[in-house]
Coordinates of C-alpha atoms in Angstrom, one line a residue:
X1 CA 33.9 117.3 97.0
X2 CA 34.1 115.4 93.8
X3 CA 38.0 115.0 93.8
X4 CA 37.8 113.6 97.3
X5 CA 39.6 116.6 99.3
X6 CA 38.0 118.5 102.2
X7 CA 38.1 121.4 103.9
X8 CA 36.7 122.3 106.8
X9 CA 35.3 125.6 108.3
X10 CA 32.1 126.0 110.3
X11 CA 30.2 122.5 110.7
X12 CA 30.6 121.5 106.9
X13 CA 32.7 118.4 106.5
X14 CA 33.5 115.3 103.9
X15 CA 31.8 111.5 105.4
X16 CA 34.6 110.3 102.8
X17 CA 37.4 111.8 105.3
X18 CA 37.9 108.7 108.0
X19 CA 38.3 109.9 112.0
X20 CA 35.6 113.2 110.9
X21 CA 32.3 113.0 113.0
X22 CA 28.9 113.6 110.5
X23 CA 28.2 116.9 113.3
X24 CA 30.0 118.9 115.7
X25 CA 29.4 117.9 119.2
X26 CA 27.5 120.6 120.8
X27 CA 27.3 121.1 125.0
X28 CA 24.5 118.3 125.7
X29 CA 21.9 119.3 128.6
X30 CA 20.9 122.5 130.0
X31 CA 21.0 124.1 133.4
X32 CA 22.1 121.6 135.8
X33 CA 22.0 118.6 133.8
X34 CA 24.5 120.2 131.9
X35 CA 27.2 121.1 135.2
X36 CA 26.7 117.4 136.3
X37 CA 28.3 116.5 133.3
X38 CA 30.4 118.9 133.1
X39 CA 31.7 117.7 136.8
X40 CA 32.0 114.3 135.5
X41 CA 34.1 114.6 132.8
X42 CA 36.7 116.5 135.0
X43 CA 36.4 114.0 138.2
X44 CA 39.6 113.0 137.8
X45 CA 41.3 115.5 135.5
X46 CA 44.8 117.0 135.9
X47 CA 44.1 120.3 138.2
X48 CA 45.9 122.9 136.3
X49 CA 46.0 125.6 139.4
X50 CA 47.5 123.1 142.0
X51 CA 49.1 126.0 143.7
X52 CA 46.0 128.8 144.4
X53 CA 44.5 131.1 147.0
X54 CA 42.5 129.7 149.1
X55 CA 39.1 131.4 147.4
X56 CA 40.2 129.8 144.2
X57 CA 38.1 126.4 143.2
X58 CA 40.0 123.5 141.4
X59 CA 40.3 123.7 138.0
X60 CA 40.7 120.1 135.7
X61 CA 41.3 119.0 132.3
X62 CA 39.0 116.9 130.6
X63 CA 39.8 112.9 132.1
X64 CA 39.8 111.7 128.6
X65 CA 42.5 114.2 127.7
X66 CA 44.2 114.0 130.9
X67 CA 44.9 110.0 130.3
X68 CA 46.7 110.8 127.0
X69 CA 49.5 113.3 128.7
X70 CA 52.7 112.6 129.8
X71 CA 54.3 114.1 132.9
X72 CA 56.2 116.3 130.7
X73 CA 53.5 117.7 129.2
X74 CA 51.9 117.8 132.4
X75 CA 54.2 119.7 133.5
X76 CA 53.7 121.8 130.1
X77 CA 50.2 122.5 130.9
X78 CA 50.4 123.5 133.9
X79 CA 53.3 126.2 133.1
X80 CA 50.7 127.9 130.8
X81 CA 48.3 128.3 133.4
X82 CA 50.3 129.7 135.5
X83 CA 52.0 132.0 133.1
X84 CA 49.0 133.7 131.0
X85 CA 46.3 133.1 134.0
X86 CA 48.0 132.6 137.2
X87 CA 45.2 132.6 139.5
X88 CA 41.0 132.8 139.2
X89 CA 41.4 135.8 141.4
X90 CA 43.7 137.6 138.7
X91 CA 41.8 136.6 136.3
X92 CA 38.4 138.3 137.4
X93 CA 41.0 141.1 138.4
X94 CA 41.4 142.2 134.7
X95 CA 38.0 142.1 134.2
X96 CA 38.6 146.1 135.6
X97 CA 42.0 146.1 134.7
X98 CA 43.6 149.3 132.9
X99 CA 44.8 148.3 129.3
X100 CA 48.7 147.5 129.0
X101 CA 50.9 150.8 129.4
X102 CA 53.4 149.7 126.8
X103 CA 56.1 153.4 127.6
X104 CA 55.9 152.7 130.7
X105 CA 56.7 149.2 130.4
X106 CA 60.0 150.5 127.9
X107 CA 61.2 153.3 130.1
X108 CA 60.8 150.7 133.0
X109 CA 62.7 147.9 131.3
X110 CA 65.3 150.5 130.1
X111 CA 66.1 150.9 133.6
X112 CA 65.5 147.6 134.0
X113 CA 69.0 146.7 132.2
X114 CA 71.0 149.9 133.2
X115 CA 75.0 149.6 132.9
X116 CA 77.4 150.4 135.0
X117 CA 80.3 152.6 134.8
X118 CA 82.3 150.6 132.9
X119 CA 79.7 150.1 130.6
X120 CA 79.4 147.0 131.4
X121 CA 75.3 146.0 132.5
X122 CA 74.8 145.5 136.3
X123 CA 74.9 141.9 137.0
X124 CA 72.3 142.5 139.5
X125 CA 69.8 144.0 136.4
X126 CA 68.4 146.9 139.1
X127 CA 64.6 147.5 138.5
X128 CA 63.3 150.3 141.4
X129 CA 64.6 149.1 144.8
X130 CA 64.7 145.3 143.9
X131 CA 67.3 143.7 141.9
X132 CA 67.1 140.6 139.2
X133 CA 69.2 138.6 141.8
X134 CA 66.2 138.7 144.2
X135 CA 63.2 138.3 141.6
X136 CA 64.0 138.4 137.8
X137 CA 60.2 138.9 137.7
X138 CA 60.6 142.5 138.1
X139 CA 62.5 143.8 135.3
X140 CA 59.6 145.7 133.8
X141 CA 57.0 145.7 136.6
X142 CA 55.7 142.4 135.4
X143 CA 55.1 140.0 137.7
X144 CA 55.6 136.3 136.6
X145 CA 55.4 132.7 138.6
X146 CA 58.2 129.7 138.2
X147 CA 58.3 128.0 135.5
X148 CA 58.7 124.9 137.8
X149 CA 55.0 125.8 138.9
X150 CA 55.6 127.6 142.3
X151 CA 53.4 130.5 143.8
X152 CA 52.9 133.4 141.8
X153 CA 54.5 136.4 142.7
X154 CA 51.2 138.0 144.3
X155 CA 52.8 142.3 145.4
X156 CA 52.6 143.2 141.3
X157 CA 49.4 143.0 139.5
X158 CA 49.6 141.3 135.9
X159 CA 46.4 143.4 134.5
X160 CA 45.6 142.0 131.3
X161 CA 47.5 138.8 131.8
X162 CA 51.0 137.9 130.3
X163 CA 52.7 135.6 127.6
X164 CA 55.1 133.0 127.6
X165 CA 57.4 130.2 125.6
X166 CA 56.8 127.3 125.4
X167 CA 60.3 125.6 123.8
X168 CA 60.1 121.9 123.5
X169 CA 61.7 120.1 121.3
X170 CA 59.8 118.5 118.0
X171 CA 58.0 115.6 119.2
X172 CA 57.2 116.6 122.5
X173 CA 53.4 117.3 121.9
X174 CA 53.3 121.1 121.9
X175 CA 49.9 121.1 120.4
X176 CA 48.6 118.4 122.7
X177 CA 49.5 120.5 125.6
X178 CA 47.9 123.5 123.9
X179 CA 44.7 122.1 122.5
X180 CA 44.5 120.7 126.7
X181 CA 45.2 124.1 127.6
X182 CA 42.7 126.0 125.0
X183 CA 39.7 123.4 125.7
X184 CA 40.0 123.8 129.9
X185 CA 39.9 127.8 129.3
X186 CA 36.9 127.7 126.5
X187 CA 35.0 125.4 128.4
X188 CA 35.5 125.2 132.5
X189 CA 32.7 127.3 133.9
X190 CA 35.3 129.6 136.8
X191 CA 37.3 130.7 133.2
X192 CA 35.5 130.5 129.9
X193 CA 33.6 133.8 130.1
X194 CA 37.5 135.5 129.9
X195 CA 38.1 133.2 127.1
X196 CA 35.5 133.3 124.4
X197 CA 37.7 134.2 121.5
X198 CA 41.1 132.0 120.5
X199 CA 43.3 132.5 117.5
X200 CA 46.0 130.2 116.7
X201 CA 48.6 131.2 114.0
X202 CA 50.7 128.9 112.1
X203 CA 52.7 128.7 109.3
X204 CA 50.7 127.5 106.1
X205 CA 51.9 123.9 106.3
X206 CA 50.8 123.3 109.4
X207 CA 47.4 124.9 109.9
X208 CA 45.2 121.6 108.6
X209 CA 47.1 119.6 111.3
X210 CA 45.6 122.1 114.0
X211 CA 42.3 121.2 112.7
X212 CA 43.0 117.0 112.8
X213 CA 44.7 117.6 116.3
X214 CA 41.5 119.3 117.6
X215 CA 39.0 116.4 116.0
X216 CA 41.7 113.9 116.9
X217 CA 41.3 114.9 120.8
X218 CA 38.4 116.8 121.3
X219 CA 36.3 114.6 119.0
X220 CA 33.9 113.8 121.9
X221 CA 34.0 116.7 124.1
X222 CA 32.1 119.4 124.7
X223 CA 34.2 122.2 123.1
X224 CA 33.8 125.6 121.3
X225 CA 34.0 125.0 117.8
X226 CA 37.4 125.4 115.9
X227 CA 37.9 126.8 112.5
X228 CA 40.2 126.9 109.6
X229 CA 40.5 130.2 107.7
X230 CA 42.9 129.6 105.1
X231 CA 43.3 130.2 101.0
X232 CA 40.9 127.3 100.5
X233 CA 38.4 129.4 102.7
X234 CA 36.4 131.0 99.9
X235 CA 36.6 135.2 99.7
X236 CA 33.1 135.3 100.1
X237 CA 33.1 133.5 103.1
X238 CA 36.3 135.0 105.4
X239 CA 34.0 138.0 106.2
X240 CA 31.2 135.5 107.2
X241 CA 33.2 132.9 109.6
X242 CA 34.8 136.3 111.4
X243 CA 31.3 137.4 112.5
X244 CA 30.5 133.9 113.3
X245 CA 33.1 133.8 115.7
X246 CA 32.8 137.2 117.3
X247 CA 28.7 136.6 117.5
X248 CA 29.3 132.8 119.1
X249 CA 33.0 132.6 120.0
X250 CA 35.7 130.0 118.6
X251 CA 39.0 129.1 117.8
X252 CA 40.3 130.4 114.7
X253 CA 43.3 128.6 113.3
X254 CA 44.8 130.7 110.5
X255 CA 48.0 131.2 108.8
X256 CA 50.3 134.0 108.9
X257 CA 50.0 135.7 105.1
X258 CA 45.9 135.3 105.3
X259 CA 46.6 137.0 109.0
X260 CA 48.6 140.0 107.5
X261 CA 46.7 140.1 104.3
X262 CA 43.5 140.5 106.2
X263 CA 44.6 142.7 109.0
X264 CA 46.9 145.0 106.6
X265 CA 44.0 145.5 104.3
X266 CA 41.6 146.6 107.2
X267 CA 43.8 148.6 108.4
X268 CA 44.2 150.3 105.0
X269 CA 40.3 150.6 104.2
X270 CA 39.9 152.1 107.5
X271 CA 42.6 154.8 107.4
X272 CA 41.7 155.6 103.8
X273 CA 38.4 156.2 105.4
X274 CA 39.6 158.6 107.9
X275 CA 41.9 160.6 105.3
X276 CA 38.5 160.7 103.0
X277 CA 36.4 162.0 106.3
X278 CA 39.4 164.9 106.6
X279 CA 39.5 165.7 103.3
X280 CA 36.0 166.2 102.8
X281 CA 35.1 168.3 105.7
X282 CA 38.6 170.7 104.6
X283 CA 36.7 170.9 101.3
X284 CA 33.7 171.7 102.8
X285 CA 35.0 174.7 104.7
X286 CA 36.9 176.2 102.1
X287 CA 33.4 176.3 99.9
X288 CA 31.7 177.3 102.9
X289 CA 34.1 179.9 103.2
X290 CA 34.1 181.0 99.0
X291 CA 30.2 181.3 99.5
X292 CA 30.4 183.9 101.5
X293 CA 33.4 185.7 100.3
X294 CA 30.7 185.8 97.1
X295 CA 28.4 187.4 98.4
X296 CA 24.5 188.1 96.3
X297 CA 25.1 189.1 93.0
X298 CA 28.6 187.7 92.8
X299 CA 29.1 184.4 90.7
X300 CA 32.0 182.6 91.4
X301 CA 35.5 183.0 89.3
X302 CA 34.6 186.6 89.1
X303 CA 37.5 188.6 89.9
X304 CA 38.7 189.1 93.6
X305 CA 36.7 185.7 93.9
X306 CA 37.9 181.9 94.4
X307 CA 36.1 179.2 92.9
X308 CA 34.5 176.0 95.0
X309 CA 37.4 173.0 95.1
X310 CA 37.1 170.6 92.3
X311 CA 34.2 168.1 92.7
X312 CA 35.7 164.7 95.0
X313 CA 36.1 161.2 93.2
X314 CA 36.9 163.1 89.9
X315 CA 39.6 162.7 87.8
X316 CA 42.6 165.5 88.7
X317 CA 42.6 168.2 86.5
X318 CA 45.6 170.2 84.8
X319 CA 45.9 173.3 85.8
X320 CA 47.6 176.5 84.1
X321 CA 51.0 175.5 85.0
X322 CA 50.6 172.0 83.4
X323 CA 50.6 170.4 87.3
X324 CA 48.4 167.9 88.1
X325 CA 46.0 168.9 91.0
X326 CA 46.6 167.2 93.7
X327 CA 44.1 163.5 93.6
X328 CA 41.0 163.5 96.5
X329 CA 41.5 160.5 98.5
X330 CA 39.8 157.0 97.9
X331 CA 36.2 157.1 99.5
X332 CA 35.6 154.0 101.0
X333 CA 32.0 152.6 101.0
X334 CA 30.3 152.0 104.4
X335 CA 30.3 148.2 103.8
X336 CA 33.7 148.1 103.0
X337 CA 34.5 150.2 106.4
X338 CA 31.9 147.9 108.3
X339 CA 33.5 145.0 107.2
X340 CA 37.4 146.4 107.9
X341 CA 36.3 146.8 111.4
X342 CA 34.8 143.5 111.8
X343 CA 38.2 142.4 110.7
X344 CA 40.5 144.5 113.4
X345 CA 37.5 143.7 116.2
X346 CA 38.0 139.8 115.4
X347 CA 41.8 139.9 114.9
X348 CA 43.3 142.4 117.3
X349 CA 41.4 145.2 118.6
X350 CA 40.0 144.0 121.0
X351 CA 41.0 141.0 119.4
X352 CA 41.3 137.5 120.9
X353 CA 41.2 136.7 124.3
X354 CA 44.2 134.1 123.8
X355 CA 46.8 134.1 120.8
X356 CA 49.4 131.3 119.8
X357 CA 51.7 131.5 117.8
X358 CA 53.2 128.1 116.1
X359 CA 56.4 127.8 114.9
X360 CA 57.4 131.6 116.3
X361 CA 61.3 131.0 115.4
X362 CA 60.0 132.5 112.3
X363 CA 59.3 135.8 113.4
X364 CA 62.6 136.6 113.6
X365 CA 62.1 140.5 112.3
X366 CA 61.0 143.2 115.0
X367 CA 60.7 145.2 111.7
X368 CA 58.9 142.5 109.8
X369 CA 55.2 143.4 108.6
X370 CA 54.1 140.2 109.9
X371 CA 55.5 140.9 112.9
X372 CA 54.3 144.6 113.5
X373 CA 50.6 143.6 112.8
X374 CA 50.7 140.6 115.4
X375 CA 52.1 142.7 118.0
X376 CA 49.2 145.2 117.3
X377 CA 46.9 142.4 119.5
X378 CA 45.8 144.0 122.2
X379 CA 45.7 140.7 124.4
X380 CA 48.8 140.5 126.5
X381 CA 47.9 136.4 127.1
X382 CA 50.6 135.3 124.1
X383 CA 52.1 131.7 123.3
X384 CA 54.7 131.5 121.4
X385 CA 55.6 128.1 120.6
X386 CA 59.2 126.8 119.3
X387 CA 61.4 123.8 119.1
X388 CA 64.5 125.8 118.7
X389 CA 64.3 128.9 120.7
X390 CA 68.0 129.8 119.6
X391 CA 69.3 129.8 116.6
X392 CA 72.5 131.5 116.9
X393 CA 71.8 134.5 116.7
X394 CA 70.1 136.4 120.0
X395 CA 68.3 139.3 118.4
X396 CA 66.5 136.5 117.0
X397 CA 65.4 135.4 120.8
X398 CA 64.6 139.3 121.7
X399 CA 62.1 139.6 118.9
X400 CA 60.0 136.5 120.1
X401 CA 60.6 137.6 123.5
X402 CA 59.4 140.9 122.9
X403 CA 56.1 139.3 121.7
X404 CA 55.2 137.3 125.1
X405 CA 56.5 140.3 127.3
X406 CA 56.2 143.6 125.7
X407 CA 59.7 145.6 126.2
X408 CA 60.9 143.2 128.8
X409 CA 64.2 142.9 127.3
X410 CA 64.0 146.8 126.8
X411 CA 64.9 148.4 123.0
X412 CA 66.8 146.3 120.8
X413 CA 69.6 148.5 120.5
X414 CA 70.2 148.5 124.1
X415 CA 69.7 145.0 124.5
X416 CA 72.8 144.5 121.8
X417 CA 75.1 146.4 123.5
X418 CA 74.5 144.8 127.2
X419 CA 74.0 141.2 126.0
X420 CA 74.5 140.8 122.7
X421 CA 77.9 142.0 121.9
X422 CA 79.1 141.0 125.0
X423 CA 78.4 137.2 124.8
X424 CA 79.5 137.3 120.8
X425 CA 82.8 138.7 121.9
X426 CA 83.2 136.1 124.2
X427 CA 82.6 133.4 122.1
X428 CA 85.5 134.6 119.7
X429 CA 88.2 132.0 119.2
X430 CA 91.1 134.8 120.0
X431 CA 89.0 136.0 123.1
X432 CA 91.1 136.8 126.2
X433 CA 89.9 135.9 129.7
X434 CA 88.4 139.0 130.7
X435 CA 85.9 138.6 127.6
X436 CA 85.4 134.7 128.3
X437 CA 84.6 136.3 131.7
X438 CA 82.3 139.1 131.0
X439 CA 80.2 136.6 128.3
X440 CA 79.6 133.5 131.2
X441 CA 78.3 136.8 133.0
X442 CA 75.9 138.1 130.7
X443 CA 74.6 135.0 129.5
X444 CA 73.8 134.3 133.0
X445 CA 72.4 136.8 133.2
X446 CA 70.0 136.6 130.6
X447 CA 69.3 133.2 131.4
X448 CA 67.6 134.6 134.8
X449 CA 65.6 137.0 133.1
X450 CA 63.4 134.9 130.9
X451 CA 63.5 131.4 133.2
X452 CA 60.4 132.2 134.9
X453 CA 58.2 132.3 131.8
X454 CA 60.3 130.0 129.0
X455 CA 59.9 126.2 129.2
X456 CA 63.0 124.4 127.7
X457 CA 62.6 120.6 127.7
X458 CA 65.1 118.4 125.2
X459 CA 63.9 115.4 123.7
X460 CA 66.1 113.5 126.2
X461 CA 63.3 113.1 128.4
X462 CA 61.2 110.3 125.8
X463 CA 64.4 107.7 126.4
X464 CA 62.1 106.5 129.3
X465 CA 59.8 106.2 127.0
X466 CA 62.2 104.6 124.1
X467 CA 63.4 101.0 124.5
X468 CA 66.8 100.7 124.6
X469 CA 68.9 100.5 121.7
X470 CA 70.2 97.3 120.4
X471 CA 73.2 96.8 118.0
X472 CA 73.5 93.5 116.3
X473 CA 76.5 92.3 113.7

């Protein structure tokens, strides 16, 4: 543009930007010219499903992205693999698989985190015949894999998939490990028919660095192609990139308000819709019904007979009693309604086939509106990223829980008075032993429940990294 800024959505970009290709890199080749390449670019790629059934084939990262990861992040990769996909056999599994049962996941994780008689929760967090002490993975009926990358738990089918944190610090490379993690899925041939659809949310500051973090790394790969929908996206043009990505596939990197702003307004159109549909065909009968109380030779109004509703999409009258009638509903057009559903079939039902959520310390709300639309997403494959998972205050850390692992940590209230209250009370400067007791407990206790699928990692682990410090006077 003439001032020199950019923006970039589908393939349009500025040559003035430096480190922007003139085109997106499409797949290059066809048929098996196209898998040789493939093969070669993975040859010697970090194998993301290291521990797999025997029927399973390898599956690598990119060698050119490989060679920029640390162990850590390694390490980081790997976890994600393990925790939304686990295994190709599961994977094709939900291919068939029956959608989510969230009651049954809430009366199970009720009784997931019963209390005892001295109500007090049971340390050993009973779920059915197996207790937390023997597999925390079982709390809700969920089966989940550890975090240190062991063998998945393989008597409890995960369905749909599952969700999980990953909480490393700032400076860590969170997106590196998920733009590795996003390009293997959209891309390998054994998993990218699952994942054809990505949406990455973020808060509005941060969604353009997405964007340079996929040209920065993927800049010469064969990749789906990643968009930006944002306020700079014009109005016009929102409508036009969603069905480019449901026709083609993509990765969608938007920002929460544009997320609930689209979604809510959808959602509203298409509602409207059905309240119009209800009203109509009500209206409908009730002339049906006047016609024939009429009768031949009768007009309407004549005595003993009611006259035909008022006409729809006209202003309310005032009746004898100086009332207003009551207003017939907004009528929403049928490109309006088309494009509302295009909206909810992009953005959450059926939605994407992987969500990530950036910065998801910020949903702190179960009651939020952002919050309630996001956990509308059908997909259970969630990624909540955060450098501070905590932040002194544990309802906080239930909320984004409850994202990643629907009802896990059962209803908020319950979880307050089993964990929350008792850990606070603990924590008290005036608390007596039995309190200091009954906290360690419970906080142990929640610490085994979400290990398997939360990644912590401290920036302690770059001082091999660092150079040691020197002080000179």
């Amino acid at each position: 543009e003439a001032d020199g800024t950019y923006t970039i959505y589908y393939e349009e970009y500025d040559d003035s930007v430096p480190g922007h290709p003139e085109s997106y890199l499409k797949p290059r080749g066809e048929g098996m010219e196209a898998k040789i390449n493939d093969c070669q670019h993975r040859i010697s790629g970090l194998v993301l499903n290291k521990v797999r059934p025997d029927a399973d084939r390898e599956v690598r990262v990119y060698t050119s992205i490989s060679q920029n990861l640390k162990p850590h992040q390694e390490a980081g990769v790997r976890f994600l693999w393990m925790q939304t996909v686990e295994s190709l056999t599961q994977l094709n599994k939900s291919l068939t698989a029956e959608v989510y049962d969230d009651e049954t996941e809430g009366a199970d994780g009720a009784e997931g985190m019963g209390a005892s008689d001295d109500g007090v929760a049971d340390e050993e967090i009973k779920c059915g015949s197996d207790g937390a002490a023997a597999n925390v993975g079982l709390v809700c009926g969920a089966s989940t894999s550890s975090a240190a990358g062991g063998e998945p738990h393989s008597e409890i089918d995960c369905g749909e998939g599952m969700g999980c944190i990953l909480a490393h610090s700032m400076g860590l490379g969170k997106t590196l490990q998920v733009v590795s993690f996003v390009h293997t899925l959209t891309t390998h041939p054994a998993v990218r028919a699952h994942f054809r659809k990505v949406v990455i949310l973020a808060p509005k500051n941060v969604v353009v660095n997405w964007i340079e973090e996929f040209w920065k790394w993927l800049r010469e790969c064969v990749a789906l192609p990643w968009h930006l929908l944002d306020a700079s996206v014009p109005k016009e043009e929102r409508l036009a990139l969603l069905e480019k990505i449901e026709d083609e596939g993509g990765i969608l990197v938007i920002n929460y308000e544009m997320y609930h702003s689209l979604v809510s307004k959808a959602r509203r159109d298409v509602e409207a819709h059905a309240t119009y549909e209800k009203y109509a065909a009500n209206a409908a009968a009730v002339a049906k019904a006047a016609n024939k109380k009429t009768g031949p030779g009768m007009a309407p109004g004549a005595a003993g007979v009611k006259s035909t509703p008022p006409l729809m999409n006209k202003p309310a009258a005032v009746g004898v009693s100086g009332r207003k009638r009551k207003t017939p509903p907004r009528r929403v057009s049928a490109e309006t309604l088309e494009d509302a559903k295009l909206v909810l079939e992009v953005l959450q039902d059926p939605g994407p086939d992987l969500v990530v959520l950036d910065e998801a310390h910020l949903c702190k709300k179960e009651d939020s509106k952002v919050y309630l639309e996001i956990c509308k997403i059908r997909t259970q494959r969630r990624i909540a990223l955060t450098g501070t998972p905590m932040q002194n205050n544990l309802m906080e850390y239930h909320t984004m829980v409850s994202f990643v692992r629907p009802a896990y940590l059962s209803k908020p209230a319950l979880f307050k008075s089993l964990i929350v209250d008792p850990i606070n009370r603990g924590l008290d400067a005036d608390s007596n032993p039995h309190d200091v007791a009954i906290m360690r407990k419970r906080a142990h206790v929640l610490h085994r429940l979400v290990n398997a699928f939360v990644d912590r990692k401290t920036d302690s682990i770059l001082r091999q990294f660092l150079p040691f410090k020197r002080e000179s006077t």
